[in-house]
CSV table of C-alpha atoms and ligand atoms in Angstrom, one decimal:
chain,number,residue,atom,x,y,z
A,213,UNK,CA,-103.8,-2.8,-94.5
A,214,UNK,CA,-105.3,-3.5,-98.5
A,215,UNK,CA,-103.8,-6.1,-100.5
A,216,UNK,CA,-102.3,-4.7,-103.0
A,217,UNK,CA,-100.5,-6.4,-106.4
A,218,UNK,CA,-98.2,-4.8,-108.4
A,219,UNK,CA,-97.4,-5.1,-112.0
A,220,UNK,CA,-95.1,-3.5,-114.1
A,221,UNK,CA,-93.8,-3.6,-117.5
A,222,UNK,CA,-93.2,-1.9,-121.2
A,223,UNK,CA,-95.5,-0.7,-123.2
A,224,UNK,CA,-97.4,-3.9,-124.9
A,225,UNK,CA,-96.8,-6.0,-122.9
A,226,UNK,CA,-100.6,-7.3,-121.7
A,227,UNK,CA,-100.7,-5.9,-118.4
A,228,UNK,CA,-103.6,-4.3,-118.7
A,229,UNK,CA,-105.5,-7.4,-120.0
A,230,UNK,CA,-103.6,-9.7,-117.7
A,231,UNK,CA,-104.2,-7.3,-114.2
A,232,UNK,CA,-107.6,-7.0,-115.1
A,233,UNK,CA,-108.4,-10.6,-115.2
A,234,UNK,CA,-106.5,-11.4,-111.9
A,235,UNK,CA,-108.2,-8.6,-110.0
A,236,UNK,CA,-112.0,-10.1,-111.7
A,237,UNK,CA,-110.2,-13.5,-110.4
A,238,UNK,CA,-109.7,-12.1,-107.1
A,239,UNK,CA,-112.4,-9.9,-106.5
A,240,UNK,CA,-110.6,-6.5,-106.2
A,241,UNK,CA,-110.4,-3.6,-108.2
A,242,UNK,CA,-108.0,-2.9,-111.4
A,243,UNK,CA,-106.0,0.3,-111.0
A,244,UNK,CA,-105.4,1.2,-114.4
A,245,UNK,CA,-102.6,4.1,-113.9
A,246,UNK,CA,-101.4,4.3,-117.5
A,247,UNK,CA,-104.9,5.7,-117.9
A,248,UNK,CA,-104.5,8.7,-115.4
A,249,UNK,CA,-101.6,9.8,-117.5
A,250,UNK,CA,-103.0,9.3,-120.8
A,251,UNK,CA,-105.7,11.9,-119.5
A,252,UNK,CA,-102.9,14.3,-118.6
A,253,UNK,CA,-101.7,13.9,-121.9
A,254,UNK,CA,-105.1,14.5,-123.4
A,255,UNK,CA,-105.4,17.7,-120.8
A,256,UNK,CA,-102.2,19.1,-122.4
A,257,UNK,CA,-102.8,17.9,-126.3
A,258,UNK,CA,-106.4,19.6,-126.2
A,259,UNK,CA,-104.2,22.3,-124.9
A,260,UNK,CA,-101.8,22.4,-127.3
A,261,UNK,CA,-99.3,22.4,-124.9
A,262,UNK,CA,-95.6,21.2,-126.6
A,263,UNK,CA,-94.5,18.0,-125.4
A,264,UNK,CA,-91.6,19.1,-125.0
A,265,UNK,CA,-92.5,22.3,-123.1
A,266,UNK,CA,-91.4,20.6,-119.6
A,267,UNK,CA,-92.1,23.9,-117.7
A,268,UNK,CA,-95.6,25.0,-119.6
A,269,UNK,CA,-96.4,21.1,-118.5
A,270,UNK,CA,-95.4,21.2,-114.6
A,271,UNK,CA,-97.1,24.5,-114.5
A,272,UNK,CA,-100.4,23.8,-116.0
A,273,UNK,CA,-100.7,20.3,-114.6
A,274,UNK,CA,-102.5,21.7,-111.4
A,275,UNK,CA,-105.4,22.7,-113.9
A,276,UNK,CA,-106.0,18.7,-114.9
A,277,UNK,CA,-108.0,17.6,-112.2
A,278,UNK,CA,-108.1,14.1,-112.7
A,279,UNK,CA,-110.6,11.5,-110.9
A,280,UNK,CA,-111.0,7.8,-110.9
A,281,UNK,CA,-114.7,6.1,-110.4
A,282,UNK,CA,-115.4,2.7,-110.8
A,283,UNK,CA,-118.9,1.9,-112.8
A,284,UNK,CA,-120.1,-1.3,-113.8
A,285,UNK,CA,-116.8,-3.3,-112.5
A,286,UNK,CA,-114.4,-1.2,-114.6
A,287,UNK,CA,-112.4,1.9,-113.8
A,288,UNK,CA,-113.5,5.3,-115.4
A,289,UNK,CA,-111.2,8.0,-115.5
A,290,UNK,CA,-113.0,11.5,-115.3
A,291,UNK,CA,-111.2,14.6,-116.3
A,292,UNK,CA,-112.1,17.8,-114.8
A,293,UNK,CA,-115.5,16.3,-114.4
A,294,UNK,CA,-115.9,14.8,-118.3
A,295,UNK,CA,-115.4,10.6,-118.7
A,296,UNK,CA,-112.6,10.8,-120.9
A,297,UNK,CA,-112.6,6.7,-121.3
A,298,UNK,CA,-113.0,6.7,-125.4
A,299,UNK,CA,-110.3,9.5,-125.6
A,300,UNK,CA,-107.7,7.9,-123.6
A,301,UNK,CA,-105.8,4.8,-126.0
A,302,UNK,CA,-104.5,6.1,-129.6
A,303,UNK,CA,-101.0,5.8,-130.1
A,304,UNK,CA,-101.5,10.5,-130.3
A,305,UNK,CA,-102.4,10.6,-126.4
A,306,UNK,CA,-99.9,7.8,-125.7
A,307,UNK,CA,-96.7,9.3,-127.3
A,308,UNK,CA,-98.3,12.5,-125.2
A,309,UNK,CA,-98.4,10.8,-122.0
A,310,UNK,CA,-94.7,9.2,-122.2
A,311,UNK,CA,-93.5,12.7,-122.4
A,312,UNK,CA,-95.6,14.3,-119.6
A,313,UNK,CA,-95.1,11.4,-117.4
A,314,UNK,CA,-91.7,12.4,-117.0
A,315,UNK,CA,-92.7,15.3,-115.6
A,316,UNK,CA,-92.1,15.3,-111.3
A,317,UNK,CA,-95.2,17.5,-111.0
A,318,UNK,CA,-97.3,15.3,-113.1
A,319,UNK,CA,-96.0,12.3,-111.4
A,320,UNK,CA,-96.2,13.6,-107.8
A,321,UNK,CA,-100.1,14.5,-108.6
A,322,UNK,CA,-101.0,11.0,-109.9
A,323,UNK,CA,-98.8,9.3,-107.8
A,324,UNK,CA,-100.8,10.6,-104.9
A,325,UNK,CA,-104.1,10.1,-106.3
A,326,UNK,CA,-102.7,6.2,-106.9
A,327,UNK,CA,-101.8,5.7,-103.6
A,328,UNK,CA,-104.8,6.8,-101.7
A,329,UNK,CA,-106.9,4.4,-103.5
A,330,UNK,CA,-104.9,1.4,-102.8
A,331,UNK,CA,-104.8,2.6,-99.4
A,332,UNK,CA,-108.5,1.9,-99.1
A,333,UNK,CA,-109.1,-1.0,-101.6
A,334,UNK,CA,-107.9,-3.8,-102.3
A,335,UNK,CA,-106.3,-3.7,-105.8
A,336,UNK,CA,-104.1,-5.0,-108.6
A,337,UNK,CA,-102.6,-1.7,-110.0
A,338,UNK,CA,-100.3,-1.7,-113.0
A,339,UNK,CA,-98.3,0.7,-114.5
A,340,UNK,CA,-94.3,1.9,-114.8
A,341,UNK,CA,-93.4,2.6,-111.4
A,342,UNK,CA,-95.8,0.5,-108.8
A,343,UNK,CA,-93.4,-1.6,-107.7
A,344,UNK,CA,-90.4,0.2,-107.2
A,345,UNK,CA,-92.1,4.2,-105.8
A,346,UNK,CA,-96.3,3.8,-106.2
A,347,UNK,CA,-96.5,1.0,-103.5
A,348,UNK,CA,-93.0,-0.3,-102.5
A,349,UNK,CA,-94.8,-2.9,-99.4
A,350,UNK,CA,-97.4,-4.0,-102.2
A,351,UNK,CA,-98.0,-8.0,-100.7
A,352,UNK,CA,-97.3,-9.3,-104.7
A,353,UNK,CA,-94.8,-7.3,-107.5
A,354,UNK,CA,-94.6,-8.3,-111.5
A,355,UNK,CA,-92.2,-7.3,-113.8
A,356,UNK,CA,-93.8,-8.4,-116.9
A,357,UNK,CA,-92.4,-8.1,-120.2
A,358,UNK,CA,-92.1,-9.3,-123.4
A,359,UNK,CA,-89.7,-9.1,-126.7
A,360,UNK,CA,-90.4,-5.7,-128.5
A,361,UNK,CA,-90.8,-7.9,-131.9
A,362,UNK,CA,-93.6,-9.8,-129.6
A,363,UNK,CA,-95.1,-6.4,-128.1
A,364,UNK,CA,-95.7,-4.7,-131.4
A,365,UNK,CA,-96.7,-8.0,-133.5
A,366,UNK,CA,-99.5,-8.0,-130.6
A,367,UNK,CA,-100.4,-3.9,-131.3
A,368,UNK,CA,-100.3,-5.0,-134.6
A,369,UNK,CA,-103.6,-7.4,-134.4
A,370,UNK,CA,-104.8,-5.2,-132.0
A,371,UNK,CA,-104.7,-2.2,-134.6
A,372,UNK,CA,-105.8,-4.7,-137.7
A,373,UNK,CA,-109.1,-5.7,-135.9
A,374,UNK,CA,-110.0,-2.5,-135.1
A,375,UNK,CA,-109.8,-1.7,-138.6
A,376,UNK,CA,-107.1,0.9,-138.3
A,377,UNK,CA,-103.9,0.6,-141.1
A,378,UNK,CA,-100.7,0.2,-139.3
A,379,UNK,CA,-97.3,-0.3,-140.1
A,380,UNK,CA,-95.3,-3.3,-138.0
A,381,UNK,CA,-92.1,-2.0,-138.2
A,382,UNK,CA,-93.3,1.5,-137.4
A,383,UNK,CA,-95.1,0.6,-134.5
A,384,UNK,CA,-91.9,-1.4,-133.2
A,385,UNK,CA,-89.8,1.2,-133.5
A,386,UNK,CA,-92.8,3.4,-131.4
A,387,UNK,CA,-92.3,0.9,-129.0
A,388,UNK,CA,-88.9,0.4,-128.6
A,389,UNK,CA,-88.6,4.9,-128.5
A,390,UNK,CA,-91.3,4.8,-125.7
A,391,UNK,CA,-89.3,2.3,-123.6
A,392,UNK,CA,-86.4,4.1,-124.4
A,393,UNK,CA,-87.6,7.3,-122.9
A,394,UNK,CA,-89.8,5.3,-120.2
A,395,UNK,CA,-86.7,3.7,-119.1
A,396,UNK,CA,-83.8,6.4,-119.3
A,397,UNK,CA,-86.2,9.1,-117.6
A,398,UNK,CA,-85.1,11.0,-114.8
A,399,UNK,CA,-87.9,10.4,-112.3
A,400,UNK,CA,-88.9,7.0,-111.3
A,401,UNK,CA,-88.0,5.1,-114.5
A,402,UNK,CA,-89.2,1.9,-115.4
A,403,UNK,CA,-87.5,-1.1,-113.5
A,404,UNK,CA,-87.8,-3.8,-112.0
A,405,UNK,CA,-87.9,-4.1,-108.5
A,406,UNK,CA,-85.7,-6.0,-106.6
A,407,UNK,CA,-88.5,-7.6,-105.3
A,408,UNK,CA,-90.1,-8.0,-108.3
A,409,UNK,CA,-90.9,-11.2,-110.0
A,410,UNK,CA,-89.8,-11.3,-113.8
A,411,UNK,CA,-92.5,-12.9,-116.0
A,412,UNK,CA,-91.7,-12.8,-119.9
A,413,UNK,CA,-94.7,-13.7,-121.9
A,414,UNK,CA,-93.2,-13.8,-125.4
A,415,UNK,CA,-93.8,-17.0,-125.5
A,416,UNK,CA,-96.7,-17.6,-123.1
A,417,UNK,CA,-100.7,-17.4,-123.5
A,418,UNK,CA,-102.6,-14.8,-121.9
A,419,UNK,CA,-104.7,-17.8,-119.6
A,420,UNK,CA,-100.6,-19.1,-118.8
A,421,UNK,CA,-99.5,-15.2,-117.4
A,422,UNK,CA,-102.3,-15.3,-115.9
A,423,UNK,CA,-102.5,-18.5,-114.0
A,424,UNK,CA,-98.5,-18.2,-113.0
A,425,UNK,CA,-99.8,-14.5,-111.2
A,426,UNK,CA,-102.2,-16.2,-109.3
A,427,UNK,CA,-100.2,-19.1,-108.6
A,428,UNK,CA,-97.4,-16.5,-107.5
A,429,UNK,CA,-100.2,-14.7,-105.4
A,430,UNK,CA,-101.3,-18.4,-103.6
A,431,UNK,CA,-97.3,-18.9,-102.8
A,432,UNK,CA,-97.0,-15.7,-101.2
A,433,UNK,CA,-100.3,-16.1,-99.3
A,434,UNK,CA,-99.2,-19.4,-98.0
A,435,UNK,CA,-95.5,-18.1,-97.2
A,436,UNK,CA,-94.3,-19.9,-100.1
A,437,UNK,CA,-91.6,-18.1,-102.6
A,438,UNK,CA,-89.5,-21.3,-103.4
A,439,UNK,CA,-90.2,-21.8,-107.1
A,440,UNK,CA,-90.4,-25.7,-106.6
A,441,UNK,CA,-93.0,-24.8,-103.7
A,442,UNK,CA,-96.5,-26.3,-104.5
A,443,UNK,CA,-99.1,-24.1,-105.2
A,444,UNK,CA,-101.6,-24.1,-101.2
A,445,UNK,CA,-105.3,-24.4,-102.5
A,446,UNK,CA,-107.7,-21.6,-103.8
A,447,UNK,CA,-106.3,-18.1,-104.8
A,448,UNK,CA,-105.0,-15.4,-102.3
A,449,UNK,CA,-107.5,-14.4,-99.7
A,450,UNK,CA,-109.5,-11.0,-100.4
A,451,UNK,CA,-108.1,-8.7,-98.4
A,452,UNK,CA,-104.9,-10.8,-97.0
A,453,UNK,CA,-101.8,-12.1,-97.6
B,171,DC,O1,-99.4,1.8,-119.9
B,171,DC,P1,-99.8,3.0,-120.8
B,171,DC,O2,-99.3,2.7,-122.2
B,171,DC,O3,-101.2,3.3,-120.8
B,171,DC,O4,-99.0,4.2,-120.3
B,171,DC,C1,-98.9,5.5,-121.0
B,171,DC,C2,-97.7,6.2,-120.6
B,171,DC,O5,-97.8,6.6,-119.2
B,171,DC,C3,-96.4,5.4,-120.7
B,171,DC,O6,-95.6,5.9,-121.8
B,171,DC,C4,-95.6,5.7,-119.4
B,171,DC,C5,-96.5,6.5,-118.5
B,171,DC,N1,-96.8,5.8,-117.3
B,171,DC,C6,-95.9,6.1,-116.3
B,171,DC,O7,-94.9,6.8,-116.4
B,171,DC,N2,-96.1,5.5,-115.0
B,171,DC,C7,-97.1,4.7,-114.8
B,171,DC,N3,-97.3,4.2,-113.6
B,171,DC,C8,-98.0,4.4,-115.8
B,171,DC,C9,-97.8,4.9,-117.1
């Protein structure tokens, strides 16, 4: 059996950047799943499918054939056979993908795609739904948030250094609509598991979120949930737990 991690969260709130370094920590792959469908948004935006065309979106889903390769240490999501990469994060194909992911076609593709590959890997795979439908015997479940005030202040920056003009308040209210609709959707809405470890990084470094993951990781490795518990030495074995 893989070892598997899960973390989810809202929108903004660093899992991507926080997964990927404990995966590099750990020596196993980052499963980026937000990506896969951000490339069946940009399937159906090319398209110009209406995002609020539920039925066009479930139908023409099966024409997206969406594939995941790893090059150089980082995950590259193909769509029907072009590396789509450099398309997949403006806040266009986002808004796109928080309305097809409701979709149960759309999920049930991906969600099958997701997981056969932490079937065979070893993986820290983040996303909406890993915890609670994706992988529900995953060895190591996040919930991580953070305030929406904190999430878009960090989009913000994010925005600013690329040198792209932005509104705060506009891009909290984005945020705050997107985990409306991510939350309150039919199909596997975004929660946290029972199971699930809460982690709110409002007020935490990236180095802190990351080093309480692993040190969650070590605890769970050496049988060791108590929070008082102290930590067992080195991180969580490749490939157990
Ligand atoms: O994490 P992200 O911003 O790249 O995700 C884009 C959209 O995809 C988000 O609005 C919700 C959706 N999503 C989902 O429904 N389930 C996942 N496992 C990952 C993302």
């Amino acid at each position: 059996m893989s070892y598997n991690i899960a973390i989810d969260g809202p929108a903004g709130a660093g899992k991507s950047t926080i997964a990927k370094a404990v995966a590099q920590k750990l020596q196993i792959i980052y499963v980026d799943t937000g990506a896969m469908y951000r490339a069946m948004a940009l399937f159906m935006l090319r398209e110009g499918v209406d995002p609020s065309d539920g039925e066009t979106i479930s139908g023409r889903c099966r024409e997206a054939d969406i594939t995941i390769a790893y090059e150089e240490g980082g995950q590259v999501v193909y769509l029907n056979g072009e590396n789509v990469n450099a398309c997949l994060r403006t806040e266009e194909v986002g808004n796109m993908a928080s309305a097809t992911s409701a979709q149960p076609a759309v999920r049930e593709k991906l969600v099958e795609l997701q997981r056969v590959l932490a079937a065979k890997e070893d993986c820290v795979m983040d996303g909406r739904d890993i915890g609670t439908c994706v992988l529900p015997d995953a060895q190591v479940k996040i919930y991580l948030t953070a305030s929406s005030e904190v999430r878009a202040r960090r989009r913000y920056k994010e925005l600013l250094a690329k040198g792209e003009k932005c509104d705060l308040k506009e891009i909290q209210k984005s945020i705050e609509e997107r985990d409306y609709r991510d939350m309150h959707r039919e199909h596997s809405p975004l929660r946290q598991a029972e199971d699930a470890v809460l982690v709110d990084s409002s007020d935490m470094t990236i180095d802190e979120v990351i080093a309480r993951i692993l040190e969650l990781c070590r605890r769970r490795a050496a049988g060791r949930d108590d929070e008082e518990g102290r930590a067992a030495d080195g991180d969580a074995p490749k490939g157990g737990a």
